[in-house]
């Protein structure tokens, strides 16, 4: 048999870039969405795959991630997911609400409380999976469930609803968790599904990232202005830094704690959060246009900055290396990395 020569190593190049499996297609999609928005609207399979596939492909990824969870990995995964949810969502959202109590809904520096919540209290699960797929282990990949919970407007509505300003759509939380839980059930009933679905991340992440990118108009990112730029630049170091502290102080992950910075992102779905909140409470309508542009800027900027920060801290700790399958036992246990218990 002859070996086929790779003339254009696109996939290998993407893998060399921190979070590149998600980031590169996202940027390419945003370029198409900005400069040729009708190019992918011709219908048929073209539109279905390259423009409208994000949600079903993300759902498939969540399901496939769930199949990798078994009774022996469940505890560490839940501990990791809980830590991420605490440090990436609950702590920042609480601080923003406290800030709002002092400065009002207008916020500071032209950034409303609505924009802050929409940008800070969620995370880009696709980028998290792409990055931890390279440098993390099953605990980290399974902790995607934290992103499944905080994705969308749920927590923004929850924290605003504490003051009676919005309704809380509990069904949205349930709907986000169902694919993951079904995956857990299927993977434990028939472990063969774990092997079948193991390649899913590498297959679907570039496609749904491109589809998400087509919904980001770079003009909206620019219109967010300096305030959107500032918001985008502080999300990764602040929220990623909090998750980093959670990894180091709560989970005791030592050198691997740098992975926490990969959670310092804003989810693509957050772009719609200001409009959803305003639909629940018209008092927020005046903030929607500016907040939406600012959040769009955060999605793009944090997707670039978070993996860079994560790679820097992993490299500084000598842990920036592809995950070694031998570090995870077949039964789902873990061999502790050197210094992990520090």
XYZ file of C-alpha atoms in Angstrom:
342
model
C 0.000 0.000 0.000
C 1.182 3.517 -0.792
C 1.001 6.381 1.664
C -0.824 9.432 0.352
C 1.134 12.656 0.724
C -0.582 15.546 2.514
C -0.229 18.595 0.274
C -2.073 21.031 2.532
C -2.001 19.945 6.202
C -5.035 21.980 7.281
C -6.003 19.682 10.130
C -2.490 19.403 11.510
C -2.078 23.171 11.374
C -5.327 23.727 13.275
C -4.235 21.288 15.959
C -0.982 23.198 16.478
C -2.940 26.364 17.308
C -4.327 26.459 20.886
C -8.036 25.707 20.478
C -7.481 25.841 16.726
C -9.968 23.094 15.943
C -12.669 25.505 17.116
C -11.021 28.871 16.557
C -9.906 28.644 12.914
C -13.299 27.525 11.520
C -15.040 30.104 13.752
C -12.999 32.929 12.240
C -13.451 31.604 8.696
C -17.195 31.402 9.283
C -17.306 34.946 10.643
C -15.511 36.188 7.510
C -18.122 34.501 5.321
C -20.932 35.788 7.545
C -19.590 39.326 7.256
C -18.518 39.653 3.635
C -20.671 37.050 1.850
C -23.669 36.352 4.104
C -25.833 35.024 1.256
C -23.226 32.590 -0.052
C -24.411 29.810 2.237
C -28.120 30.605 1.977
C -28.681 28.705 -1.278
C -30.586 26.001 0.584
C -30.263 22.234 0.526
C -27.388 20.425 2.155
C -25.071 23.420 1.766
C -27.137 25.637 4.062
C -27.995 22.739 6.363
C -24.343 21.858 7.020
C -22.442 25.107 6.819
C -24.992 27.551 8.246
C -27.672 25.775 10.278
C -25.811 22.805 11.762
C -24.432 24.312 14.983
C -27.138 23.234 17.436
C -27.615 19.620 16.230
C -23.854 19.052 15.964
C -23.270 20.506 19.435
C -26.050 18.252 20.740
C -24.301 15.256 19.137
C -21.038 16.314 20.759
C -22.736 16.603 24.160
C -24.260 13.134 23.721
C -20.915 11.651 22.676
C -19.218 13.294 25.673
C -21.819 11.748 27.963
C -21.037 8.253 26.677
C -17.452 8.627 27.914
C -18.653 8.972 31.526
C -18.838 5.840 33.647
C -19.361 5.156 37.320
C -15.627 5.439 38.045
C -15.126 8.728 36.240
C -18.430 10.272 37.314
C -17.150 11.591 40.656
C -14.062 13.398 39.308
C -16.048 14.749 36.359
C -18.794 16.149 38.578
C -16.185 17.709 40.883
C -14.487 19.369 37.902
C -17.777 20.524 36.365
C -18.959 21.875 39.703
C -15.742 23.826 40.178
C -15.990 25.336 36.696
C -19.636 26.240 37.226
C -18.816 27.865 40.568
C -15.836 29.895 39.396
C -16.940 30.716 35.838
C -20.628 31.412 36.438
C -21.817 31.721 40.013
C -19.002 33.873 41.415
C -18.824 36.346 38.477
C -22.604 36.655 38.207
C -22.907 37.307 41.937
C -20.256 40.018 41.781
C -21.978 41.645 38.784
C -25.336 41.687 40.590
C -23.655 43.287 43.625
C -22.108 45.876 41.309
C -25.527 46.522 39.775
C -26.979 47.172 43.210
C -24.529 50.076 43.601
C -24.291 51.554 40.089
C -27.677 50.584 38.627
C -28.536 48.786 35.381
C -26.502 51.280 33.320
C -23.317 49.684 34.627
C -19.934 51.345 34.123
C -17.919 52.676 31.169
C -20.842 52.224 28.813
C -21.150 48.517 29.684
C -24.570 47.706 31.128
C -25.218 45.090 33.774
C -27.081 43.131 31.087
C -23.997 43.067 28.834
C -21.771 42.028 31.735
C -24.007 39.129 32.724
C -24.485 37.962 29.126
C -20.722 37.972 28.553
C -19.423 36.693 31.896
C -21.780 33.993 33.203
C -21.386 31.416 30.402
C -18.594 29.660 28.523
C -17.808 28.347 25.055
C -18.191 24.595 25.502
C -16.988 23.820 21.979
C -13.662 25.536 22.565
C -13.375 23.872 25.976
C -13.815 20.441 24.416
C -11.428 21.235 21.580
C -8.736 22.430 24.002
C -9.134 19.767 26.686
C -9.289 17.177 23.929
C -5.677 18.126 23.227
C -4.300 18.816 26.687
C -6.806 17.533 29.264
C -8.142 14.150 30.315
C -11.572 12.553 30.724
C -12.302 14.637 33.815
C -11.803 17.838 31.866
C -13.672 16.735 28.751
C -16.593 15.396 30.793
C -16.773 18.702 32.661
C -18.339 20.076 29.478
C -21.588 19.552 31.389
C -20.796 22.874 33.124
C -20.988 24.606 29.743
C -24.190 22.737 28.937
C -25.710 24.212 32.090
C -24.437 27.775 31.795
C -24.885 28.088 28.022
C -27.643 30.452 26.940
C -29.635 32.984 28.963
C -30.586 30.772 31.918
C -28.218 32.177 34.537
C -28.640 35.744 33.341
C -32.373 35.343 33.838
C -31.830 33.509 37.109
C -29.723 36.248 38.692
C -31.863 39.055 37.325
C -34.949 37.121 38.396
C -33.709 37.160 41.995
C -34.939 40.757 42.008
C -38.167 39.884 40.199
C -37.069 41.350 36.872
C -37.359 38.223 34.731
C -38.963 34.802 34.468
C -36.798 31.703 34.805
C -37.232 29.153 31.946
C -36.470 25.955 33.860
C -37.216 23.891 30.751
C -34.155 25.460 29.084
C -31.906 23.918 31.735
C -33.557 20.521 31.342
C -33.266 20.661 27.553
C -29.534 21.427 27.787
C -28.859 18.430 30.041
C -30.953 15.734 28.306
C -28.421 14.829 25.534
C -25.582 14.535 28.064
C -27.617 12.389 30.465
C -28.824 10.129 27.635
C -25.209 9.723 26.555
C -24.244 8.673 30.082
C -27.039 6.066 30.101
C -26.171 4.665 26.660
C -22.439 4.562 27.382
C -22.970 2.631 30.607
C -25.534 0.228 29.156
C -23.266 -0.611 26.219
C -19.601 0.497 26.602
C -19.047 -0.265 22.912
C -20.703 3.085 22.188
C -17.757 4.803 23.898
C -15.420 3.464 21.252
C -17.832 4.247 18.410
C -18.347 7.863 19.488
C -14.817 8.649 20.663
C -13.820 10.322 17.330
C -16.901 12.594 17.338
C -15.167 15.735 18.742
C -12.562 15.863 15.965
C -15.299 15.328 13.385
C -17.989 17.786 14.471
C -16.126 20.643 16.197
C -14.763 22.262 12.992
C -18.194 22.090 11.336
C -20.294 23.570 14.137
C -17.590 26.173 14.817
C -17.832 27.332 11.193
C -21.637 27.422 11.419
C -21.456 29.481 14.620
C -18.999 31.817 12.942
C -21.400 32.584 10.096
C -23.680 34.168 12.687
C -20.990 36.600 13.870
C -20.891 39.756 11.799
C -17.520 41.428 12.251
C -19.275 44.755 11.710
C -21.203 44.135 14.935
C -17.938 43.343 16.712
C -16.495 46.650 15.505
C -19.667 48.528 16.451
C -19.172 47.324 20.010
C -16.424 49.920 20.058
C -13.880 50.391 22.791
C -16.291 49.179 25.469
C -16.788 45.861 23.661
C -13.036 45.524 23.219
C -12.438 46.175 26.912
C -15.114 43.687 27.932
C -13.701 41.051 25.597
C -10.153 41.529 26.852
C -10.988 41.219 30.559
C -13.242 38.152 30.388
C -10.482 35.599 29.802
C -8.029 36.769 32.471
C -10.752 37.369 35.074
C -13.071 34.380 34.651
C -10.338 32.099 33.315
C -8.215 33.140 36.260
C -11.006 32.217 38.662
C -11.339 28.754 37.123
C -7.548 28.445 37.238
C -7.701 29.107 40.991
C -10.480 26.530 41.279
C -8.319 23.947 39.492
C -5.334 24.734 41.691
C -6.949 25.259 45.104
C -10.089 23.114 44.973
C -9.259 20.307 42.538
C -5.511 20.280 43.328
C -4.556 19.762 39.668
C -1.088 21.276 40.026
C 0.578 22.030 36.677
C -2.597 21.189 34.779
C -4.410 24.078 36.458
C -3.643 26.222 33.418
C -6.493 24.390 31.691
C -8.824 26.590 33.715
C -8.074 29.565 31.484
C -9.661 27.706 28.559
C -13.019 28.243 30.293
C -12.552 32.033 30.220
C -14.744 32.502 27.161
C -18.155 33.763 26.080
C -20.459 31.283 24.341
C -21.732 32.057 20.865
C -25.307 31.638 22.088
C -24.745 34.532 24.507
C -25.132 36.949 21.593
C -28.883 36.329 21.804
C -29.076 36.676 25.600
C -29.739 40.460 25.736
C -32.742 40.092 23.419
C -34.070 37.124 25.425
C -33.798 39.034 28.697
C -35.488 42.084 27.157
C -38.321 39.868 25.947
C -38.866 38.784 29.553
C -38.584 42.322 30.900
C -38.981 45.336 28.555
C -37.032 47.478 31.027
C -33.889 46.056 29.460
C -34.859 46.878 25.870
C -32.832 50.101 25.885
C -29.634 48.113 26.460
C -30.147 45.362 23.867
C -28.471 46.859 20.771
C -25.276 47.955 22.513
C -25.084 44.846 24.708
C -25.492 42.533 21.702
C -22.594 44.198 19.862
C -20.433 44.079 22.985
C -21.176 40.397 23.587
C -20.384 39.583 19.937
C -16.982 41.191 20.444
C -16.496 39.096 23.586
C -17.267 35.846 21.751
C -14.556 36.455 19.182
C -11.909 38.039 21.424
C -12.245 35.528 24.266
C -12.108 32.613 21.798
C -8.661 33.839 20.785
C -7.354 34.990 24.171
C -8.498 32.109 26.413
C -6.507 29.311 24.712
C -3.462 31.597 24.489
C -3.569 32.189 28.251
C -4.203 28.508 28.962
C -1.252 27.500 26.792
C 1.009 30.049 28.464
C 0.287 28.752 31.966
C 0.487 25.103 30.902
C 3.805 25.731 29.153
C 5.158 27.557 32.186
C 4.297 24.490 34.288
C 5.780 22.101 31.719
C 2.351 20.619 30.950
C 1.712 21.912 27.426
C 1.766 18.528 25.753
C -0.894 16.438 24.031
C -2.837 14.173 26.342
C -1.344 10.703 26.637
C -3.989 7.994 26.547
C -1.789 5.928 28.845
C -2.495 8.417 31.624
C -6.067 7.181 31.721
C -6.607 3.565 32.701
C -9.044 1.527 30.573
C -11.370 1.221 33.540
C -11.729 4.946 33.719
C -9.426 5.622 36.624
C -6.507 8.042 36.507
C -2.804 7.938 37.021
C -1.943 11.112 38.844
C 0.408 13.360 36.907
C 3.592 14.440 38.614
C 2.901 17.350 40.899
C -0.870 17.018 40.460
C -1.494 16.729 44.172
C 0.515 19.838 45.003
